[in-house]
XYZ file of C-alpha atoms in Angstrom:
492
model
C 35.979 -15.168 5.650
C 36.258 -11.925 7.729
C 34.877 -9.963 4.576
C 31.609 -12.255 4.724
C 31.560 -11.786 8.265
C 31.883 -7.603 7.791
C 29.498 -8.026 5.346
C 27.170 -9.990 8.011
C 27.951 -7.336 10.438
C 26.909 -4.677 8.003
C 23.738 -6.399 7.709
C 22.859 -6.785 10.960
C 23.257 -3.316 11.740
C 21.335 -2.099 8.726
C 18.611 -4.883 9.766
C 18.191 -2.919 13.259
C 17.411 0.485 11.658
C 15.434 -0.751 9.292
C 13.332 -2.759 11.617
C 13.460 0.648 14.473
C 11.868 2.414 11.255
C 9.313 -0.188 10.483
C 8.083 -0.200 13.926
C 7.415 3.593 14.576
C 6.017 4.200 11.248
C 3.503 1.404 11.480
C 1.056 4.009 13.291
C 1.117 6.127 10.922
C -1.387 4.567 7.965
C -4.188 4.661 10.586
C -2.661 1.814 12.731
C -1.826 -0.102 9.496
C -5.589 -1.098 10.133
C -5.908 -1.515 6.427
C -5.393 -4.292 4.576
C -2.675 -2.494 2.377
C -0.951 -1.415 5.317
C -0.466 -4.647 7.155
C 0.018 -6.298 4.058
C 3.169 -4.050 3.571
C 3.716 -4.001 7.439
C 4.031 -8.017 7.303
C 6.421 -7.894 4.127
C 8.847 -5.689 5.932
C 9.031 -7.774 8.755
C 9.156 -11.332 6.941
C 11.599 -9.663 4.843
C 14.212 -8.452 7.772
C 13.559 -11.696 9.336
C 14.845 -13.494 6.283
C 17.726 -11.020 6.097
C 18.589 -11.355 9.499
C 18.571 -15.499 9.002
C 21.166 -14.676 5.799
C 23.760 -12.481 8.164
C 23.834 -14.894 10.886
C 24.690 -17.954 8.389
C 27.594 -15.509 7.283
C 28.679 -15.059 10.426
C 28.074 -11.753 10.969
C 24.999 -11.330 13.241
C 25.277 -13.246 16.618
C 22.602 -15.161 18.572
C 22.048 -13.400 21.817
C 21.720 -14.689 24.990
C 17.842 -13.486 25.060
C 16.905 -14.813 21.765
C 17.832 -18.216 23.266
C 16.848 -17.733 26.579
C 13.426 -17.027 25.536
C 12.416 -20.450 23.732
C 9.329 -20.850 25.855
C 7.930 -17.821 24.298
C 8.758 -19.135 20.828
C 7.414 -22.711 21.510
C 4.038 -21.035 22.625
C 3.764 -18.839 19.805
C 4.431 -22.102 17.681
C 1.894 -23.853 19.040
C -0.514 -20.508 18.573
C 0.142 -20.539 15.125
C -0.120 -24.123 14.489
C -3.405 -24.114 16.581
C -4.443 -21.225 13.616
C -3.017 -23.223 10.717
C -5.245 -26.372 12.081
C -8.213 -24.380 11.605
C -7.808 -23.423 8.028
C -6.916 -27.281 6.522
C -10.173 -29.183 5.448
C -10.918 -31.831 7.498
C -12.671 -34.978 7.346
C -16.640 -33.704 7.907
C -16.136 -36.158 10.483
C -13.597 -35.040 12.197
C -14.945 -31.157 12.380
C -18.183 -32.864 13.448
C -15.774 -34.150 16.706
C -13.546 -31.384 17.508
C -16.027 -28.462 16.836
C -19.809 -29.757 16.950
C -21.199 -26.357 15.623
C -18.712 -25.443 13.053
C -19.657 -28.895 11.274
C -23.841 -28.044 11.742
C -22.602 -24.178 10.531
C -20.758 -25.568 7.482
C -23.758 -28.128 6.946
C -25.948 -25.212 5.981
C -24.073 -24.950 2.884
C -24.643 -28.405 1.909
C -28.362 -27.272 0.820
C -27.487 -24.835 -1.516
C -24.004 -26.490 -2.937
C -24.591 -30.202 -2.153
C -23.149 -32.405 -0.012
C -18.790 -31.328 1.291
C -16.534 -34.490 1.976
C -14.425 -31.824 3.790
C -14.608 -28.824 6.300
C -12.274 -26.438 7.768
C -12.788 -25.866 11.804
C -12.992 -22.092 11.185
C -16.099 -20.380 9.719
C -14.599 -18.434 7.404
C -11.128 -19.888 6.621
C -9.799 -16.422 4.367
C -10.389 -14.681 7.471
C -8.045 -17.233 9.000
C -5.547 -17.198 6.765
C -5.279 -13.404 6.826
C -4.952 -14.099 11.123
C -2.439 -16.526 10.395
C -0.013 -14.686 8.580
C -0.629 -11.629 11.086
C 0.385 -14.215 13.752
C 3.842 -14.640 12.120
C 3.998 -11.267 11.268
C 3.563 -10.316 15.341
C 6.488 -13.320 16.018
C 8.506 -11.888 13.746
C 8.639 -8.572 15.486
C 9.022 -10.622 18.536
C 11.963 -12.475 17.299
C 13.539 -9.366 15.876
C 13.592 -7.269 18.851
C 15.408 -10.619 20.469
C 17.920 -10.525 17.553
C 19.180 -6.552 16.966
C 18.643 -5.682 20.026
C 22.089 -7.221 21.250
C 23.591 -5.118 23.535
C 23.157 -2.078 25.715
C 23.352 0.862 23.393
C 21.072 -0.741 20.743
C 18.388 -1.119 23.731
C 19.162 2.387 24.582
C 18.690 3.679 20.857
C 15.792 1.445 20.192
C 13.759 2.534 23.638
C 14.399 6.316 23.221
C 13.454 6.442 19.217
C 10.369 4.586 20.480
C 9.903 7.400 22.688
C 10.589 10.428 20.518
C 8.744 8.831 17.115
C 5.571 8.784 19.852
C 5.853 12.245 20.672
C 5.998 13.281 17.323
C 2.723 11.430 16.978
C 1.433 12.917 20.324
C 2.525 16.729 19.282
C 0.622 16.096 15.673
C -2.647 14.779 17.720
C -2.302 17.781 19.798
C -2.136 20.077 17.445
C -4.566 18.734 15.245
C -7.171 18.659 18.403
C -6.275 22.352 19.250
C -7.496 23.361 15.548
C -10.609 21.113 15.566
C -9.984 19.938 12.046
C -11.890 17.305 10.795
C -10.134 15.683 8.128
C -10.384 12.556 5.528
C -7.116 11.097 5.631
C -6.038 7.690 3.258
C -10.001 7.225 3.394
C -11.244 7.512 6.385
C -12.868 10.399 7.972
C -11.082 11.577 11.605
C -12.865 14.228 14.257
C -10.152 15.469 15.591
C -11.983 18.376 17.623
C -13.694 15.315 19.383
C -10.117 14.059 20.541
C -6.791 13.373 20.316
C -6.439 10.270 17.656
C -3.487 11.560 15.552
C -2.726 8.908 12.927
C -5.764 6.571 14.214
C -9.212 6.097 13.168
C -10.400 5.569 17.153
C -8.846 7.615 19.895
C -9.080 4.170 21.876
C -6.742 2.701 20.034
C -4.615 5.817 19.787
C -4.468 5.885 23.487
C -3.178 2.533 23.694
C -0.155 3.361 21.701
C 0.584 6.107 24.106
C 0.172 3.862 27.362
C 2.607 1.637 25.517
C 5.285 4.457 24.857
C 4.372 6.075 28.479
C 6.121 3.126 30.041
C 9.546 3.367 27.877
C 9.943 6.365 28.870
C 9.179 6.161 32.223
C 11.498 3.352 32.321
C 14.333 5.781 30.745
C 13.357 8.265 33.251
C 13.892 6.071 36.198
C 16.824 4.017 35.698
C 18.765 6.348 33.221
C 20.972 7.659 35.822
C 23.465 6.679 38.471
C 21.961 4.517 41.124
C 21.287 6.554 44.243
C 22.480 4.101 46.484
C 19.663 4.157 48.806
C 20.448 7.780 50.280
C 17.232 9.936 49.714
C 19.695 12.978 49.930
C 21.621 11.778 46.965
C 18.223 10.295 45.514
C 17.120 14.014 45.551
C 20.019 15.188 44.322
C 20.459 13.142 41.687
C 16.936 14.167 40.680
C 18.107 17.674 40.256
C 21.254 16.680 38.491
C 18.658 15.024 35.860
C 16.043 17.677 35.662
C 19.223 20.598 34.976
C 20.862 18.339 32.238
C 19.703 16.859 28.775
C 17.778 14.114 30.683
C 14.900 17.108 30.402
C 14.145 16.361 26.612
C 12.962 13.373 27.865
C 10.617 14.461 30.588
C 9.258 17.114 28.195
C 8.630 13.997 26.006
C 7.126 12.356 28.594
C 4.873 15.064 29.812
C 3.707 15.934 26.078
C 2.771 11.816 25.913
C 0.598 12.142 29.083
C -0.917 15.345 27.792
C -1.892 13.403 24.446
C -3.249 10.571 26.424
C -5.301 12.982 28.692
C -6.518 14.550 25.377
C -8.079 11.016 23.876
C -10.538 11.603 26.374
C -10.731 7.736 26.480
C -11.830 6.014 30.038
C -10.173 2.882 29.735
C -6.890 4.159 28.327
C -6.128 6.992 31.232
C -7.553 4.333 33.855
C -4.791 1.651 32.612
C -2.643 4.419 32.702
C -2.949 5.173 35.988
C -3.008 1.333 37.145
C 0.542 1.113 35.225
C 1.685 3.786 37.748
C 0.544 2.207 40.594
C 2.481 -1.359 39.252
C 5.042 0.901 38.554
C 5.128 2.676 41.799
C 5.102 -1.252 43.520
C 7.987 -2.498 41.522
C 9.925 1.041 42.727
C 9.413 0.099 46.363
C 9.358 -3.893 46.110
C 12.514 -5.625 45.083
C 14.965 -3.232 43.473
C 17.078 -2.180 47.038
C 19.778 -0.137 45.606
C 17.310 1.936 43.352
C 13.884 2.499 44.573
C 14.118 5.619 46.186
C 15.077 7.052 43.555
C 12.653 5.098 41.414
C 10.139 6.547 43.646
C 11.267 9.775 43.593
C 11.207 10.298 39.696
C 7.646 7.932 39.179
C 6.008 10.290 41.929
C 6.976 13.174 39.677
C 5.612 11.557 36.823
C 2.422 11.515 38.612
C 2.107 15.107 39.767
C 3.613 16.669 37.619
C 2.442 15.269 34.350
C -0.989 14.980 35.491
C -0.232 18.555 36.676
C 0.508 19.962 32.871
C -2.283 17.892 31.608
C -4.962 19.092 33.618
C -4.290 22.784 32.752
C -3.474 22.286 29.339
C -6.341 19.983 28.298
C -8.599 19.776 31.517
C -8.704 16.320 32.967
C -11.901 17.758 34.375
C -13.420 16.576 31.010
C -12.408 13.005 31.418
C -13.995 13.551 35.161
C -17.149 14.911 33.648
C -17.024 12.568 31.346
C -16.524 9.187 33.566
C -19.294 11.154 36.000
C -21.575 10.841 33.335
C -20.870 7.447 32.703
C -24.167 5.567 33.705
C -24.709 2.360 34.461
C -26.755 1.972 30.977
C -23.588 2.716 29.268
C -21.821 0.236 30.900
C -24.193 -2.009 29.909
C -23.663 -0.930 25.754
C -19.915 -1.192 25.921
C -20.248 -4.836 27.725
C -23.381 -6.113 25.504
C -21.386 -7.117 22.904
C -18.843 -8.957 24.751
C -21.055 -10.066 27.133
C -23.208 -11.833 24.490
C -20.105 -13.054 22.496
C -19.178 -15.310 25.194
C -22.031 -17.535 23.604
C -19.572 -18.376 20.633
C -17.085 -19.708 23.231
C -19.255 -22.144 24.378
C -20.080 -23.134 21.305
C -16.771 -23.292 19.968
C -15.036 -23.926 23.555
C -11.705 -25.722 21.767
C -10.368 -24.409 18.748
C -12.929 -21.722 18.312
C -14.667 -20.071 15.400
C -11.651 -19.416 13.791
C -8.777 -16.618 13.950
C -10.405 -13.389 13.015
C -14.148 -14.804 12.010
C -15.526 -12.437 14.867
C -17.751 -10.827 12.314
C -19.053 -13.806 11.246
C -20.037 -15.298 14.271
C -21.092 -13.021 15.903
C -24.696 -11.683 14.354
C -26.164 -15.293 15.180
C -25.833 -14.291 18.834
C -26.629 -10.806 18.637
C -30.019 -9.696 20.433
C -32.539 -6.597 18.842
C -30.999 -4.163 21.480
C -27.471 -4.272 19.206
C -28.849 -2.134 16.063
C -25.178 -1.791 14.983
C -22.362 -4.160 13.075
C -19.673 -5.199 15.123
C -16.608 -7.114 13.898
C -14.736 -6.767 17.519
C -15.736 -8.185 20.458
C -14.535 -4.587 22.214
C -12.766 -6.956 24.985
C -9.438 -8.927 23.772
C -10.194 -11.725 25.928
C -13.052 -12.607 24.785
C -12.461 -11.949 20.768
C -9.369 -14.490 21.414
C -11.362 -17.248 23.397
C -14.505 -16.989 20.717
C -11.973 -16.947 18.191
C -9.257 -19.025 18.933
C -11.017 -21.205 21.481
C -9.486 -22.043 25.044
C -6.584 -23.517 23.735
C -5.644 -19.979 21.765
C -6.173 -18.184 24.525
C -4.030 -20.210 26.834
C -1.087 -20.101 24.585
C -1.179 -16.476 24.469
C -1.527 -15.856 28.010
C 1.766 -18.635 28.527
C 3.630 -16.068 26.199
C 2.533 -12.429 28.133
C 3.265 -14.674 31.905
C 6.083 -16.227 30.354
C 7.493 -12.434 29.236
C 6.195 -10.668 32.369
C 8.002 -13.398 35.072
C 11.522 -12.612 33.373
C 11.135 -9.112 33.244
C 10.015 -8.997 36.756
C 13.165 -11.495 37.969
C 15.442 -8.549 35.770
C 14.184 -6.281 38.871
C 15.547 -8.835 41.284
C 18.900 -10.397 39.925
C 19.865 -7.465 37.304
C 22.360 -3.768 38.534
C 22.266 -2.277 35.021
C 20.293 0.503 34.687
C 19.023 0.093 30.895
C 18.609 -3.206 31.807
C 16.252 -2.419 34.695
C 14.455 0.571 32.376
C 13.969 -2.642 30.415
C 11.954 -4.488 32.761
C 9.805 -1.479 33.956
C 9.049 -0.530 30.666
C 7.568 -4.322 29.737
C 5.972 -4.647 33.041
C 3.859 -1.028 33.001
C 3.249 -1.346 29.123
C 2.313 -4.835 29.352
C 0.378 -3.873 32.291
C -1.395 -0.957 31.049
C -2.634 -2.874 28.055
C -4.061 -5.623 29.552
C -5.988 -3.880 31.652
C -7.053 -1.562 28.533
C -8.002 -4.559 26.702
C -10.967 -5.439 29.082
C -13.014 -2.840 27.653
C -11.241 -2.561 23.800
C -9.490 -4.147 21.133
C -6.080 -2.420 21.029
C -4.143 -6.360 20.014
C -6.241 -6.152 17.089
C -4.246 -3.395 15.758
C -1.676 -4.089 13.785
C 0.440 -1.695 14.628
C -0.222 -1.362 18.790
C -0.088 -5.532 18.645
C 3.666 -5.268 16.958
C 4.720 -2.832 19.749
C 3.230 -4.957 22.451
C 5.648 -7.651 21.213
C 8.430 -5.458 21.562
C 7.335 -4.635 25.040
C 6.920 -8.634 25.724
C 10.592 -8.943 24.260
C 12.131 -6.143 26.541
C 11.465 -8.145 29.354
C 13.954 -11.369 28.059
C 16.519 -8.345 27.150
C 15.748 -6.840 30.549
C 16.446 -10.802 32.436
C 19.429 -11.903 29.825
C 21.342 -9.417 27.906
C 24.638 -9.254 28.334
C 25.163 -5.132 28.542
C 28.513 -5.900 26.340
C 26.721 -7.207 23.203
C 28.534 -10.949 23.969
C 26.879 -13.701 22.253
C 24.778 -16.812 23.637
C 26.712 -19.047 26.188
C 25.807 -22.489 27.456
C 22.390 -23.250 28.922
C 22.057 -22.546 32.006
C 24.754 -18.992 31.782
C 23.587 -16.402 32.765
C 24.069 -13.109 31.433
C 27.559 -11.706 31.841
C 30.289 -8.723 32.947
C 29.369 -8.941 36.392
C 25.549 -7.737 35.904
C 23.750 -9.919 38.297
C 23.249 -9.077 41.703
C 23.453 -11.341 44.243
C 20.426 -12.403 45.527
C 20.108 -12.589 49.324
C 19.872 -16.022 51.295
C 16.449 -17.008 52.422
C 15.958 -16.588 55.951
């Protein structure tokens, strides 16, 4: 029995690398935008979830106290997928004629040229729906995974600053390649990298998003990684200078050569969610976290100036300036058109949608002469999910971000571990910085930036319930233990 169990443990263990590697090298094949790359990208998570399944029936992986805690997540994401499996099943002709009016009229069109269908499926092109589907899992997989390896403090440490350093390996190679103003073909596609920073990406945008993402881990490192400050700005300060003399500089290097990247993308929306994630950032530093947030402040008002400091004379934010100067209204108007006129195929398919990733094939019937161009993204997240996946999509996914953000924002109230706290901060600002991104792009519809925003969502049920000593799942109802929560004050 203990053999199976140190075999269990082994597994485990290995399962946590191997799922650390899978995650930062999912950039690297352009996003794992291709349909090679998510394929394997979906395979290496389905197959660590498996093998994670095997050690805990041997005993030797535990169930952690946020893996449980965070069933409404899970529930959600059940009904998501379940709301994208409905979609692909052929239906009664009768019953798509009820739940989706148009889809049945669409589908009817066929009946000319093939004859008459005794079935339908609810989504217009039901291949495209079935590759969304297994994405789904794929996405709660990572999800789930984080919640399972990720079982005590040093794992989240580990996991948070690899995270950090694979990104500015990716950052330093975008760099770089932006300096020399190469313009390369790389696994088929053909990047301008003297028109911006993209590294590994085939759209800066996107690029950017990854580094928003990886901003806020490490500005959650940088804030909470040392000893609390106790409210004193004088020790505040000087534990600021304790941190900027010691090894704790790698990190702000790292994080200064991420903002410098970002800067570099030259993309609006990404340095403008940026910026918002500071000021949510900055908030949470001042709001509820007494013992720490001068010191919180302290080090995020750094971040600010100085990092913005480095950027602007190594890659001239003055070009982003210039460049959001010379934003006109008109342009406005060509990055919203699409979206804009997409929200036609929500209210035509208000429900269930027109089916998990059938944007591209909905979309040209609402399309007017002024969009000369093919677009299979809707260029705003919202509405891709609500014409694809309908209202009820749409909901479920916004119960899972809420769900994620509300316990990583109670961590900031009840929680005195630091890494627990850098937790929270970095699932609130990443979560943050995305959403706001995805109002003008489609960053969740990359594979690989949509697997690290589940990570970020799963920080913040490590941030609320891990127990810092690794200790497995109590009762419901325990919270975590070793003395970690804070007590809250009465109400007045």
């Amino acid at each position: 029995m203990a053999t199976r169990r140190g075999i269990g443990r082994a597994i485990d263990k290995g399962i946590f690398w191997a799922f650390l590697a899978v995650v930062v090298a999912s950039p690297v094949p352009l996003g794992s935008n291709r349909a090679w790359a998510w394929s394997l990208l979906e395979c290496g998570i389905f197959a660590l979830v498996a093998a994670w399944l095997l050690a805990w029936t041997a005993g030797g992986a535990r169930m952690p106290q946020p893996l449980v805690r965070a069933w409404p997540v899970f529930a959600a994401l059940a009904l998501w997928i379940a709301d994208t499996a409905i979609t692909v099943v052929p239906l009664p002709r009768e019953w798509v004629a009820t739940l989706s009016p148009v889809a049945a009229a669409m589908h009817g069109l066929a009946d000319a040229a093939g004859g008459p269908q005794a079935s339908f499926t609810l989504s217009l092109e039901p291949h495209a729906s079935r590759i969304a589907l297994i994405k789904s899992l794929a996405y709660s997989g990572a999800f789930f995974l984080t919640l399972a390896v990720v079982s005590n403090r040093s794992r989240f440490l580990v996991f948070a600053k690899v995270l950090v350093f694979a990104a500015t390996l990716h950052a330093l190679y975008a760099l770089g390649m932006h300096a020399s103003g190469t313009t390369q073909t790389y696994l088929g596609t053909v990047l301008v990298h003297r028109a911006a920073a993209m590294g590994f990406y085939a759209n800066q945008n996107h690029f950017a998003g990854m580094l928003e993402m990886s901003i806020a881990v490490a500005i959650g490192l940088a804030s909470y990684g040392g000893r609390g400050t106790g409210g004193s700005l004088r020790r505040a300060i000087v534990e600021l200078a304790r941190q900027v003399f010691t090894a704790r500089m790698i990190l702000r290097l790292a994080l200064c050569v991420l903002v410098v990247a970002l800067a570099a993308t030259h993309s609006r929306m990404g340095n403008t969610a940026f910026l918002i994630s500071l000021l949510v950032g900055i908030a949470i530093a001042v709001g509820p976290s007494r013992e720490f947030r001068k010191g919180i402040a302290i080090l995020v008002v750094s971040v600010v100036l100085l990092d913005l400091l480095v950027a602007g004379s190594l890659v001239g934010t003055e070009k982003l300036a210039q460049r959001l100067e010379a934003t006109t209204v008109q342009d406005v108007e060509d990055r919203g058109a699409v979206a804009r006129l997409s929200l036609g195929i929500v209210r035509d398919y208000p429900l269930f949608g027109s089916g998990a990733g059938t944007f591209y094939v909905a979309f040209p019937r609402y399309r007017t002469d002024a969009i000369a161009n093919f677009f299979d993204h809707a260029h705003n997240d919202y509405v891709q999910f609500a014409a694809e996946s309908g209202l009820v999509g749409l909901g479920l996914l916004a119960a899972v971000v809420l769900a994620s953000l509300r316990s990583a924002y109670l961590a900031q109230l009840v929680r005195r571990d630091p890494a627990m706290k850098s937790a929270s901060l970095a699932c609130i600002m990443g979560v943050a910085a995305l959403l706001v991104h995805s109002w003008a792009d489609f960053n969740l519809q990359i594979p690989a930036n949509a697997v690290l925003f589940m990570v970020l969502l799963a920080f913040g049920w490590i941030a609320r319930f891990l127990d810092p000593s690794g200790a497995h799942a109590g009762p419901p109802g325990a919270g975590p233990q070793g003395g970690d929560v804070a007590k809250m004050p009465a109400r007045q």
